PDB file of C-alpha atoms and ligand atoms in Angstrom:
ATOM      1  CA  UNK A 132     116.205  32.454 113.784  1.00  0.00           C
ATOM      2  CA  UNK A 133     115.752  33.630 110.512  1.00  0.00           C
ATOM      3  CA  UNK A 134     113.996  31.887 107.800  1.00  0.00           C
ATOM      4  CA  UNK A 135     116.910  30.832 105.775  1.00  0.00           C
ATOM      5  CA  UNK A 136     118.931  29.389 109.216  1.00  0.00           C
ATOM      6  CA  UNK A 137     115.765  27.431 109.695  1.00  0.00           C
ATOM      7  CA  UNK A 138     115.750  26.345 106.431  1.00  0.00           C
ATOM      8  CA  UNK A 139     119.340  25.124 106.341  1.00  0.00           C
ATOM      9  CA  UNK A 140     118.713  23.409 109.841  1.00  0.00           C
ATOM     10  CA  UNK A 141     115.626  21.922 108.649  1.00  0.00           C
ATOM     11  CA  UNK A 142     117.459  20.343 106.218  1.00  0.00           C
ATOM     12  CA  UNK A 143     120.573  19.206 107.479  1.00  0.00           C
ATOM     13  CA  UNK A 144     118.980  18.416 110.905  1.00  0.00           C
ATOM     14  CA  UNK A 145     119.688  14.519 112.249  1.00  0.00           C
ATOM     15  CA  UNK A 146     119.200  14.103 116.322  1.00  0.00           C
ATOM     16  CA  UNK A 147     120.185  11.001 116.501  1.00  0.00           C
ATOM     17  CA  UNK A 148     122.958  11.122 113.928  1.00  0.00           C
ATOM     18  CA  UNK A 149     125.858  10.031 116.184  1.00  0.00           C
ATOM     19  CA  UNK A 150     124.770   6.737 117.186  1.00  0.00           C
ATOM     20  CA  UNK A 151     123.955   5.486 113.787  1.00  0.00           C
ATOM     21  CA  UNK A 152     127.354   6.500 112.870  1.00  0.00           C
ATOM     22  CA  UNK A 153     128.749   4.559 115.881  1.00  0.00           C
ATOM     23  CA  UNK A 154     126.640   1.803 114.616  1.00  0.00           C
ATOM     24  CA  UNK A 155     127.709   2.177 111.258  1.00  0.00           C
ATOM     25  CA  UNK A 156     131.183   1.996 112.324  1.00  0.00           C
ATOM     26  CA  UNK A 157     130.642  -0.853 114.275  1.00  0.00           C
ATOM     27  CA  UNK A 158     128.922  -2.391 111.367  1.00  0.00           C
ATOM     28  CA  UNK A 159     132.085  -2.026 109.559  1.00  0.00           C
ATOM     29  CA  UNK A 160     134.555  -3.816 111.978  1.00  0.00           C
ATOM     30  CA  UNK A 161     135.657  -1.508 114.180  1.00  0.00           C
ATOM     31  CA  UNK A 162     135.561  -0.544 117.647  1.00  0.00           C
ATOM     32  CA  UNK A 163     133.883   2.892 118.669  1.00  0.00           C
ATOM     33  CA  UNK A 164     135.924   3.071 121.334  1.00  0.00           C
ATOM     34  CA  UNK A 165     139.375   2.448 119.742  1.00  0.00           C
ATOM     35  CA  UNK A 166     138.672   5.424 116.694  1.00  0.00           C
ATOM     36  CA  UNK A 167     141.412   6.730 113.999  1.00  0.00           C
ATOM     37  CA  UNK A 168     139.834   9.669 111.858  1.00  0.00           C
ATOM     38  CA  UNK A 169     140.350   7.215 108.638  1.00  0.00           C
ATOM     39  CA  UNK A 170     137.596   5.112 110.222  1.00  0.00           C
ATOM     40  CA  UNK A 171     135.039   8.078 109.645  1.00  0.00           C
ATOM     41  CA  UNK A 172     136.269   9.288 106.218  1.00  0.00           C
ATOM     42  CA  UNK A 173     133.257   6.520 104.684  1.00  0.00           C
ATOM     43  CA  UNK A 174     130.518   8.503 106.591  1.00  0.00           C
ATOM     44  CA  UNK A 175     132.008  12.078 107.247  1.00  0.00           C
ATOM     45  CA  UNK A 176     133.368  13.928 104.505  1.00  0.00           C
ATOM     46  CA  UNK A 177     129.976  15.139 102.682  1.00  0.00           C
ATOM     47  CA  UNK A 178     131.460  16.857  99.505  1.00  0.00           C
ATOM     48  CA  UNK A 179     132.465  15.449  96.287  1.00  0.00           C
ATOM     49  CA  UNK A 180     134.749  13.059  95.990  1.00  0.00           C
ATOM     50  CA  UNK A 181     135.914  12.807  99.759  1.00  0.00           C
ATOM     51  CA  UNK A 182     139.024  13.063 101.206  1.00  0.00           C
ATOM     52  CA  UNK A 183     140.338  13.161  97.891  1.00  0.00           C
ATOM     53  CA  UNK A 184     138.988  16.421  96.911  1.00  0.00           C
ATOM     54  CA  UNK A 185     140.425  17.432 100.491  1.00  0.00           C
ATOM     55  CA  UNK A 186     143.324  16.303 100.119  1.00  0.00           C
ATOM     56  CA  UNK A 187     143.867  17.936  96.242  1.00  0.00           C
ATOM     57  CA  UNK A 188     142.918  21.184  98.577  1.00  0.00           C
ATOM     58  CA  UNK A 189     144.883  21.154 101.062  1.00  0.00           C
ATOM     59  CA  UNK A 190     147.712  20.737  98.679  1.00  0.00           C
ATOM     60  CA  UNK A 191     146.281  23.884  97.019  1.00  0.00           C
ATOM     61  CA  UNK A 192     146.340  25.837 100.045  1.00  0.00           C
ATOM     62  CA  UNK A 193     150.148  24.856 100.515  1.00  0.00           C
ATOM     63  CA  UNK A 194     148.568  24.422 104.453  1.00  0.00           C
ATOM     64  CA  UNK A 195     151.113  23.422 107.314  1.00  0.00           C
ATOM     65  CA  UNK A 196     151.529  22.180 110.555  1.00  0.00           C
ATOM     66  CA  UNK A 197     150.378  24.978 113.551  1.00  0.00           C
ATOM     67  CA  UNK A 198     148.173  27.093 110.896  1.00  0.00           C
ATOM     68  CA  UNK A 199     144.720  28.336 112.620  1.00  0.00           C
ATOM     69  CA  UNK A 200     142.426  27.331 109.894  1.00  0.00           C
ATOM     70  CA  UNK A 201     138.644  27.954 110.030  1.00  0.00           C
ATOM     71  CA  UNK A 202     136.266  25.130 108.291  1.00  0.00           C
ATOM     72  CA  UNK A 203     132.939  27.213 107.310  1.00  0.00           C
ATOM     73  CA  UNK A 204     130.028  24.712 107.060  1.00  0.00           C
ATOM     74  CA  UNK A 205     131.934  22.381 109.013  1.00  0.00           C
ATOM     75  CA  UNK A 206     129.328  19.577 108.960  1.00  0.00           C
ATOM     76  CA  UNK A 207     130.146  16.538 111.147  1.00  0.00           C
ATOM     77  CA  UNK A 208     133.786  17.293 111.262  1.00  0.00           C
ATOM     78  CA  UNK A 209     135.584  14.612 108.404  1.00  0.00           C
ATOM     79  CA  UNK A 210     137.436  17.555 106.829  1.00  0.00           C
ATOM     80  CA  UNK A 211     138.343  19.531 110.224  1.00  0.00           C
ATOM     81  CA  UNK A 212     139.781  16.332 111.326  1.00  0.00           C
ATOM     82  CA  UNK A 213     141.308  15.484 108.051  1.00  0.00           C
ATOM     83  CA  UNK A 214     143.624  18.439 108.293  1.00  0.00           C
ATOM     84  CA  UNK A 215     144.480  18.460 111.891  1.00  0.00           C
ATOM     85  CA  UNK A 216     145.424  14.432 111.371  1.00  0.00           C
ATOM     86  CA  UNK A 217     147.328  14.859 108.380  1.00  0.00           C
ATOM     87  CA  UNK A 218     148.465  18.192 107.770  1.00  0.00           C
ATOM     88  CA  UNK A 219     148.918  19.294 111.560  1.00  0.00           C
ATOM     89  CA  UNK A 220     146.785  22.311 111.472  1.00  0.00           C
ATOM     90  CA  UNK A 221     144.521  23.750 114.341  1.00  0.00           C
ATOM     91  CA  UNK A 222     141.127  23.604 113.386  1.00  0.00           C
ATOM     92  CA  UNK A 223     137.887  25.294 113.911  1.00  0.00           C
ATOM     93  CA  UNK A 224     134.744  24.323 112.404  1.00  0.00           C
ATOM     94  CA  UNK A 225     131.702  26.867 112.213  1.00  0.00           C
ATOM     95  CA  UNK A 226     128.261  24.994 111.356  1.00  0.00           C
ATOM     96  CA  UNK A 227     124.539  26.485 111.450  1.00  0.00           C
ATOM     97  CA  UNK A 228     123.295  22.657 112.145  1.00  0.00           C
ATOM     98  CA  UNK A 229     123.148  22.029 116.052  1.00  0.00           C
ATOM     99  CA  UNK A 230     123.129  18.258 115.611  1.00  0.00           C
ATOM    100  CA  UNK A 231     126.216  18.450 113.510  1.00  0.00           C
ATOM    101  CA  UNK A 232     127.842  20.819 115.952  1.00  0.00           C
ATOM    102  CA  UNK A 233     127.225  17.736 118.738  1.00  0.00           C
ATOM    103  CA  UNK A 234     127.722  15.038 116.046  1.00  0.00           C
ATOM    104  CA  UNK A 235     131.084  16.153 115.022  1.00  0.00           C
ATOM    105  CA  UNK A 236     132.245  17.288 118.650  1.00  0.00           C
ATOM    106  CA  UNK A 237     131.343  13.578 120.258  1.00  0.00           C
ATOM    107  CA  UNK A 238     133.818  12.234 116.546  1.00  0.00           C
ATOM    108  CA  UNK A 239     136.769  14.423 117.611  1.00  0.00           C
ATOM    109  CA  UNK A 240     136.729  13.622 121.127  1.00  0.00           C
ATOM    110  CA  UNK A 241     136.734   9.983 120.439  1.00  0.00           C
ATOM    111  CA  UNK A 242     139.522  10.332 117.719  1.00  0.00           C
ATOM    112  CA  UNK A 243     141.702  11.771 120.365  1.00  0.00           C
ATOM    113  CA  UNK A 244     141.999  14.792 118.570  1.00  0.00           C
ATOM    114  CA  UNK A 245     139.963  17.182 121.045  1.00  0.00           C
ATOM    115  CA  UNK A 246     142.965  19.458 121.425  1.00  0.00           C
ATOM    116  CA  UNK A 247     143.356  20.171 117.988  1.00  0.00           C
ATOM    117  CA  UNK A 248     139.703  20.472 116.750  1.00  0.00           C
ATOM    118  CA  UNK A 249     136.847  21.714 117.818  1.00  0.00           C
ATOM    119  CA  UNK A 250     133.505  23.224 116.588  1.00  0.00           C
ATOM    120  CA  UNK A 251     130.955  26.302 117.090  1.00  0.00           C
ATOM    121  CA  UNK A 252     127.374  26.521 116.199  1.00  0.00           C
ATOM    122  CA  UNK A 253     127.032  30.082 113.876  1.00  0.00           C
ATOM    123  CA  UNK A 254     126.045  31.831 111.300  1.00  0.00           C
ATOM    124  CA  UNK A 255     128.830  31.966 108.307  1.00  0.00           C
ATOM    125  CA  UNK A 256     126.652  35.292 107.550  1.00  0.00           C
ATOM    126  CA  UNK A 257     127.932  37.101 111.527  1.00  0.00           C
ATOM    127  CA  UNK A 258     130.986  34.906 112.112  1.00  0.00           C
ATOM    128  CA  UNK A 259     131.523  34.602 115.736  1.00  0.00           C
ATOM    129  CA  UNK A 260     135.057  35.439 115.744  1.00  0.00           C
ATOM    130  CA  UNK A 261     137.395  38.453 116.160  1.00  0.00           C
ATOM    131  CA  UNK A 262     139.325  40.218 112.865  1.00  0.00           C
ATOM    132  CA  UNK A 263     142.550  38.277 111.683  1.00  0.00           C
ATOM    133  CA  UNK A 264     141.531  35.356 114.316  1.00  0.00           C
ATOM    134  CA  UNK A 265     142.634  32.983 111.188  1.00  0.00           C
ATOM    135  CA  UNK A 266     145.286  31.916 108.806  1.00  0.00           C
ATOM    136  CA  UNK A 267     143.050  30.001 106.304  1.00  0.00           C
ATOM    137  CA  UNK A 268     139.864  30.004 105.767  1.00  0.00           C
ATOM    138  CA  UNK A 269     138.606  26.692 104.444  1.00  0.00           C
ATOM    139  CA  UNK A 270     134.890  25.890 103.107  1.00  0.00           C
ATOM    140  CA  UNK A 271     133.382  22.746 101.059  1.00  0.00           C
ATOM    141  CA  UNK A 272     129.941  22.720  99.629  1.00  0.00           C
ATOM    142  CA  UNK A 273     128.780  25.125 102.308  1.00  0.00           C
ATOM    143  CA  UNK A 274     128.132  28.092  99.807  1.00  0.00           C
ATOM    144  CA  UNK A 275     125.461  26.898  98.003  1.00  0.00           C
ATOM    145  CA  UNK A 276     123.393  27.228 101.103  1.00  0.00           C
ATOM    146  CA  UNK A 277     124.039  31.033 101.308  1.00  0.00           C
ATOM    147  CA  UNK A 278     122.291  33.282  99.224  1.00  0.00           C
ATOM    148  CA  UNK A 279     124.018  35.929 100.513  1.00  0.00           C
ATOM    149  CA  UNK A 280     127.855  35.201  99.178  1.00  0.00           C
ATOM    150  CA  UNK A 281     128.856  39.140  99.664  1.00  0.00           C
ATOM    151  CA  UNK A 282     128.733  39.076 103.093  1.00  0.00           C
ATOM    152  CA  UNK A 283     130.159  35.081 103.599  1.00  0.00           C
ATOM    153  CA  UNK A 284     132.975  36.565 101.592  1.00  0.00           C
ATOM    154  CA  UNK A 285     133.384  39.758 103.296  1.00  0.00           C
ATOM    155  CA  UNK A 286     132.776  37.584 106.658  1.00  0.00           C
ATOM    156  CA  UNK A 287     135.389  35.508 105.098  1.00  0.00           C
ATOM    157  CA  UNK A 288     137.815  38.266 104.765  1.00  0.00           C
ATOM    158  CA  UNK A 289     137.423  39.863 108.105  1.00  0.00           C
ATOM    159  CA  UNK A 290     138.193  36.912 110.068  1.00  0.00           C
ATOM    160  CA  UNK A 291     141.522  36.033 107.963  1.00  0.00           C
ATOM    161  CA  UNK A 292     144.839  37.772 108.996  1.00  0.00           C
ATOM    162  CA  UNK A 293     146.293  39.974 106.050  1.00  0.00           C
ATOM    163  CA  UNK A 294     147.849  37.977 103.758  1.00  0.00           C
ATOM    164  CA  UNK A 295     145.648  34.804 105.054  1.00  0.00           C
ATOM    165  CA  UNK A 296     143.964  32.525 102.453  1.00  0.00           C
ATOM    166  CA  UNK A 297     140.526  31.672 101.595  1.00  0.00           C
ATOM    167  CA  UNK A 298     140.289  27.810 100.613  1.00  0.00           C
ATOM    168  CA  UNK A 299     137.203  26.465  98.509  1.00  0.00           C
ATOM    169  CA  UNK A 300     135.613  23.886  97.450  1.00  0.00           C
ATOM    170  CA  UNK A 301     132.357  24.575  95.667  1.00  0.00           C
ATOM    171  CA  UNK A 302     129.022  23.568  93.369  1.00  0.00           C
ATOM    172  CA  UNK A 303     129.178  26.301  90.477  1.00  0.00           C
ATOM    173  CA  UNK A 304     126.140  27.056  88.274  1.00  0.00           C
ATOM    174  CA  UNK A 305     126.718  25.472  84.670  1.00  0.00           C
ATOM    175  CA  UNK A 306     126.319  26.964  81.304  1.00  0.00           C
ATOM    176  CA  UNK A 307     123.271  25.337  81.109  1.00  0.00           C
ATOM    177  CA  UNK A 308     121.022  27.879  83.189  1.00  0.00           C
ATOM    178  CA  UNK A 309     117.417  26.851  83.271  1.00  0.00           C
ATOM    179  CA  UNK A 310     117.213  25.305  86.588  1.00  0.00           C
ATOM    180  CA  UNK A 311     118.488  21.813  88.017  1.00  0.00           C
ATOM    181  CA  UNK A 312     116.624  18.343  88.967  1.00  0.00           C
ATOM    182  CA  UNK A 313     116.122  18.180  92.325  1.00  0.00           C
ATOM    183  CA  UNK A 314     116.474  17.007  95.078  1.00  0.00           C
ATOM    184  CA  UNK A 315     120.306  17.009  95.617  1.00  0.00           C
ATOM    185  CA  UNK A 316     122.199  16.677  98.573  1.00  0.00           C
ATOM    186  CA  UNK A 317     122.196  20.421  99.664  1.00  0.00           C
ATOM    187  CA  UNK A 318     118.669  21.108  98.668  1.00  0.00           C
ATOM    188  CA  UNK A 319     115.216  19.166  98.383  1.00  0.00           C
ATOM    189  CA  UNK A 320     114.471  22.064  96.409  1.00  0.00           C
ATOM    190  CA  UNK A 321     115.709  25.881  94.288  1.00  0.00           C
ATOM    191  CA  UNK A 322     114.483  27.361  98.090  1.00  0.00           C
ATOM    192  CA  UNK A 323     117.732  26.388  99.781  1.00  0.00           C
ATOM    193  CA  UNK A 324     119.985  25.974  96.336  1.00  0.00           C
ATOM    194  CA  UNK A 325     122.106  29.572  95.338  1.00  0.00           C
ATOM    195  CA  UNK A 326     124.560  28.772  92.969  1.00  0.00           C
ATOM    196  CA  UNK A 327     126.648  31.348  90.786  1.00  0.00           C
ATOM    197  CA  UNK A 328     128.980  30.915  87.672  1.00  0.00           C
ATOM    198  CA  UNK A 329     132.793  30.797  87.980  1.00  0.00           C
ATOM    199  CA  UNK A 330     132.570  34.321  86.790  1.00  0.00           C
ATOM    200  CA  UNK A 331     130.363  35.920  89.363  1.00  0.00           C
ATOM    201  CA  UNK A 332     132.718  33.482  92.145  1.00  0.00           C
ATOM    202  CA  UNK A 333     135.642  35.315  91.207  1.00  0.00           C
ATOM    203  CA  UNK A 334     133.757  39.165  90.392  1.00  0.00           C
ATOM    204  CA  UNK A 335     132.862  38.566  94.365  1.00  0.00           C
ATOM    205  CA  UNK A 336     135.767  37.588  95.676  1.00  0.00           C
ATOM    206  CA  UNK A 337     137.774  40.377  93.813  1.00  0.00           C
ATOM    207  CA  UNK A 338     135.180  43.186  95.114  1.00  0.00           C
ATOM    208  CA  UNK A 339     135.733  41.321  98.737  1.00  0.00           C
ATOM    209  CA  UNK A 340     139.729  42.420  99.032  1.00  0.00           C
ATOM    210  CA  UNK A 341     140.585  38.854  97.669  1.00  0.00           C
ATOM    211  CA  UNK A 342     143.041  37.535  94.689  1.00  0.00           C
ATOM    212  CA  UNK A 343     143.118  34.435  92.845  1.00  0.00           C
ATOM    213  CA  UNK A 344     145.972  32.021  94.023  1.00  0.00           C
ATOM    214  CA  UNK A 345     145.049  28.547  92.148  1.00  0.00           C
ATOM    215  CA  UNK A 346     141.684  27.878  90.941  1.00  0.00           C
ATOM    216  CA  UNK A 347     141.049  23.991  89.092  1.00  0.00           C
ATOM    217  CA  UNK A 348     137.421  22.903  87.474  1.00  0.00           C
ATOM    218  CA  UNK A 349     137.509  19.409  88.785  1.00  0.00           C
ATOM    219  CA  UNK A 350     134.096  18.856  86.911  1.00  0.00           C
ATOM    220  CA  UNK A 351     135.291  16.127  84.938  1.00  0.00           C
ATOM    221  CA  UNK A 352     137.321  14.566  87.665  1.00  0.00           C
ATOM    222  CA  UNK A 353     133.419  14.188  89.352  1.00  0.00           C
ATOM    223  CA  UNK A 354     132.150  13.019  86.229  1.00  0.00           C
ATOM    224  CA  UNK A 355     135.076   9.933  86.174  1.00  0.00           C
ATOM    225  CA  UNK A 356     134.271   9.501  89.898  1.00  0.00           C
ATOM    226  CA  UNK A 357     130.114   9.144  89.519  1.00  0.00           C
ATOM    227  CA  UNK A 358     131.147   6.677  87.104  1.00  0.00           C
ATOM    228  CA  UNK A 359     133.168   4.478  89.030  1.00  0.00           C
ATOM    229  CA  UNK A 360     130.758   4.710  91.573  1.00  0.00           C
ATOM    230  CA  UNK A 361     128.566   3.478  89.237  1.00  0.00           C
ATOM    231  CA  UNK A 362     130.420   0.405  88.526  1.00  0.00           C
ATOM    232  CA  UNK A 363     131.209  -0.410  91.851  1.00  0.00           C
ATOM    233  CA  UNK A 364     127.556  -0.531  92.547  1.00  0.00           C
ATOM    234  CA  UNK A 365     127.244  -3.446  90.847  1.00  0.00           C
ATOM    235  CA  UNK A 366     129.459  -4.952  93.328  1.00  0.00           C
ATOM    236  CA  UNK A 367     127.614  -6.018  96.587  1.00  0.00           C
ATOM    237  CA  UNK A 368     131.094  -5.878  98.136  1.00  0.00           C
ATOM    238  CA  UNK A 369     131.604  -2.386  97.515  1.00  0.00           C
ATOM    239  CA  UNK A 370     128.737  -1.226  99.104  1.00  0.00           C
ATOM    240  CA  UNK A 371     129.812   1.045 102.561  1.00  0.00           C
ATOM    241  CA  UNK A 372     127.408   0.581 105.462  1.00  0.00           C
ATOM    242  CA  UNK A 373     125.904   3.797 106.407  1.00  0.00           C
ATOM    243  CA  UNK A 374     126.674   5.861 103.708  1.00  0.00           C
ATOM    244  CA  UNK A 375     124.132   7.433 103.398  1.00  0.00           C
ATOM    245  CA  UNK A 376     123.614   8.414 106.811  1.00  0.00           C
ATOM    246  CA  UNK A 377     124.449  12.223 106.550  1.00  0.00           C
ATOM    247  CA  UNK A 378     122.624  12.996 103.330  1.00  0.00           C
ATOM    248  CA  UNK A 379     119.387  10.743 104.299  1.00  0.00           C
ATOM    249  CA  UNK A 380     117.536   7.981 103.331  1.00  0.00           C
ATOM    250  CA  UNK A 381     116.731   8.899  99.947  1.00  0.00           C
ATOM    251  CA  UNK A 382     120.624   9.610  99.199  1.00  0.00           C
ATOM    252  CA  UNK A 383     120.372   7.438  95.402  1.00  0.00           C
ATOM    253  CA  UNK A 384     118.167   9.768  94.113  1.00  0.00           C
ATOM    254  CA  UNK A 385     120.121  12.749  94.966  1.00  0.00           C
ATOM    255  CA  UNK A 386     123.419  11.520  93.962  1.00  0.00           C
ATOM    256  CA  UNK A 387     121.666  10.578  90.783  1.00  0.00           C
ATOM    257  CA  UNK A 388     119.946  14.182  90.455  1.00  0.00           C
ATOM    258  CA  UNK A 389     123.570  15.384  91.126  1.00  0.00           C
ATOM    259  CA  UNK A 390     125.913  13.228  88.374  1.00  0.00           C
ATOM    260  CA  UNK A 391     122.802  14.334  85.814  1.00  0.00           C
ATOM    261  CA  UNK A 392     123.082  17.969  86.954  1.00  0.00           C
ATOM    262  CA  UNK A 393     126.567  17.712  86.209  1.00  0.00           C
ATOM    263  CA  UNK A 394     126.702  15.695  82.931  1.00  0.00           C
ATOM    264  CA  UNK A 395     123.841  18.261  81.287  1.00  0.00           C
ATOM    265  CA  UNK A 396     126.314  21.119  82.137  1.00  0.00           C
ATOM    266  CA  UNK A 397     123.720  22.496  84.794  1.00  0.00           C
ATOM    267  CA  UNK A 398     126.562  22.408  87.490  1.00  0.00           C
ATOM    268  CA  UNK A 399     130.165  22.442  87.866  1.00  0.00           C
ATOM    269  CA  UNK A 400     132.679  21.889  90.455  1.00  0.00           C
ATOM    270  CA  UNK A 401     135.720  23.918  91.472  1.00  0.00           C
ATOM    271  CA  UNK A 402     138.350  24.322  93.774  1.00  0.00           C
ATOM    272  CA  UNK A 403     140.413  27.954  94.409  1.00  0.00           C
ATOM    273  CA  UNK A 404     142.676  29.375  96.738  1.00  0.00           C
ATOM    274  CA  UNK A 405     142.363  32.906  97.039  1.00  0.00           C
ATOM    275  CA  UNK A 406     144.704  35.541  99.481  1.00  0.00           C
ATOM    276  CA  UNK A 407     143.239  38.127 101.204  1.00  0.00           C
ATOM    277  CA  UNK A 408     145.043  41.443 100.158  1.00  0.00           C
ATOM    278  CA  UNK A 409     144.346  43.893 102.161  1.00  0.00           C
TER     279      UNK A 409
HETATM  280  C1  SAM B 257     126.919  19.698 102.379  1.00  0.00           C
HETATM  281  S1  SAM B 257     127.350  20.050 104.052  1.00  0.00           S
HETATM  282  C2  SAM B 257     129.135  20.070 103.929  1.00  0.00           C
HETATM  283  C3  SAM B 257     129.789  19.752 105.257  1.00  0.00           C
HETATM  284  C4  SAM B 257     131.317  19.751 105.256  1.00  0.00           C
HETATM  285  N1  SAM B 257     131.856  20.986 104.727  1.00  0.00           N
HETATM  286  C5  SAM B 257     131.880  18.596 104.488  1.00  0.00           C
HETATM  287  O1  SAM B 257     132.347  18.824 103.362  1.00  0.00           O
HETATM  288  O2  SAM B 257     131.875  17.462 104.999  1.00  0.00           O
HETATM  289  C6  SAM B 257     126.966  21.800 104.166  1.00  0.00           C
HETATM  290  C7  SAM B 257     127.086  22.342 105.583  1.00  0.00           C
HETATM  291  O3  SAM B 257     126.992  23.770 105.553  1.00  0.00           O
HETATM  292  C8  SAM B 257     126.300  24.189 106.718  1.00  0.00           C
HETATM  293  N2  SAM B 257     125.769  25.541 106.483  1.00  0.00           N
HETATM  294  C9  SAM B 257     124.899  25.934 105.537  1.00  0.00           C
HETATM  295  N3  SAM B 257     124.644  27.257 105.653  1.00  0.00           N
HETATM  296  C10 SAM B 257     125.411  27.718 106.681  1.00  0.00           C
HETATM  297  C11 SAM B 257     125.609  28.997 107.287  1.00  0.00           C
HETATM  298  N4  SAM B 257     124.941  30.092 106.870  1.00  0.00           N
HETATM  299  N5  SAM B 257     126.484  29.089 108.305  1.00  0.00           N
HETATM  300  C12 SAM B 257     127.157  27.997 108.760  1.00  0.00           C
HETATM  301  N6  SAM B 257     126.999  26.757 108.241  1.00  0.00           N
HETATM  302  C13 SAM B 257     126.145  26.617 107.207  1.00  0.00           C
HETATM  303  C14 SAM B 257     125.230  23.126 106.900  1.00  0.00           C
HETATM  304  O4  SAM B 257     124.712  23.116 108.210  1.00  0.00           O
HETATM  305  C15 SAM B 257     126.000  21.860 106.534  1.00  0.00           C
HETATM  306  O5  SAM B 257     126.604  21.288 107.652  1.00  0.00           O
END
């Protein structure tokens, strides 16, 4: 493995991940045994602002019922799921993280929605998949891992039939360019952090046989949704049991590091829909 996979797996990396989300869940009321997907979306949709943000998406990406949609960075599965459960789609999630692979496999199965899901451990960077295997190509907060966005985008390309579409959801670099407060949820530190501007996004994707469909800054929808976070936390009832489970113990300080990043125009936030042209 090279050093950046063992980076990313380093940090990601949770063995026992799946039982404390079955805990969690039973925590919460419910019966491991008896799952809907909505039971997850508190623990397994590790982006911001949830299933809203793939929800907003999927509307972007105009997907439908049958489409063969690939979810790069798949993590434990809450988006994959999402769009097989409410948009109909067949989904395949790609992550580098082994214990995510096996986390989000074990969720599906006990969702019932084994037929419609499923995941592969890989590289975003050598896709193990054939040309045109996809219709979409979907991908949330999985870029800012890669340091090498010319070949996830030309990886990204390959795999999509002509005429497919490229889905995103993304951390951008800010204006404000001299470095961000770490650690964040992605990265304890600038070794595992690559972020570009909106400009350089699109330059890439243009060079990669790509053009722009929809593209929204949802920055300041974040900013509104870090602050009612913040007043909810002064709610005891509003606090969700497990939580923080995927990003890790110390999951206040990065969400903190995050809404500062954003506010001091270090970072922003994007969605975009591009179509492969060629
Ligand atoms: C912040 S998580 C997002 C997970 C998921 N997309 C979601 O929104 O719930 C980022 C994920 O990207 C995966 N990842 C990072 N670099 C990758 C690569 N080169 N190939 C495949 N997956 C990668 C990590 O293992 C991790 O699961």
């Amino acid at each position: 493995m090279t050093d950046a996979k063992a980076v990313v797996e380093r940090h990601y990396s949770q063995a026992d991940l799946g039982d404390k989300i079955l805990e969690a869940v039973r925590a919460a009321g419910k019966d491991p045994n008896a799952l809907v997907p909505a039971d997850l979306t508190p623990f397994d949709q590790f982006h911001l602002r949830g299933d809203a943000a793939t929800r907003e998406l999927a509307g972007m990406a105009e997907l439908r019922p049958d489409l063969a949609v690939l979810d790069v960075g798949s993590g434990i599965g809450g988006p994959a799921r999402f769009l097989a459960t409410e948009f109909g789609c067949r989904v395949t999630g790609l992550d580098l993280t082994e214990d995510f692979c096996r986390t989000a496999t074990m969720l599906t199965a006990r969702t019932g929605l084994a037929d419609r899901v499923s995941f592969r451990q890989g590289d975003a960077l050598a896709m193990p998949f054939a040309d045109g295997d996809f219709d979409v190509v979907w991908t949330q907060h999985a870029a800012m891992n890669i340091a090498d966005k010319a070949r996830l985008y030309a990886e990204s390309h390959r795999v999509l039939r002509p005429g497919g579409r490229l889905a995103l959801n993304d951390v951008l670099a800010g204006p404000k360019v001299d470095g961000l407060h770490f650690p964040v949820p992605w990265a304890s530190s600038a070794e595992l952090s690559f972020l570009i501007p909106p400009d350089a996004l699109r330059d890439l994707l243009t060079s990669a046989g790509f053009r722009q469909c929809a593209w929204r800054d949802c920055t300041d929808a974040v900013i509104a949704w870090f602050q009612e976070m913040r007043a909810r936390r002064d709610s005891a009832a509003a606090e969700v049991p497990g939580r923080h489970l995927v990003v890790g113990p110390d999951f206040r300080t990065r969400l903190a590091n995050l809404d500062r990043n954003i506010r001091e125009e270090r970072l922003r936030v994007v969605q975009a829909v591009f179509e492969r042209t060629d």
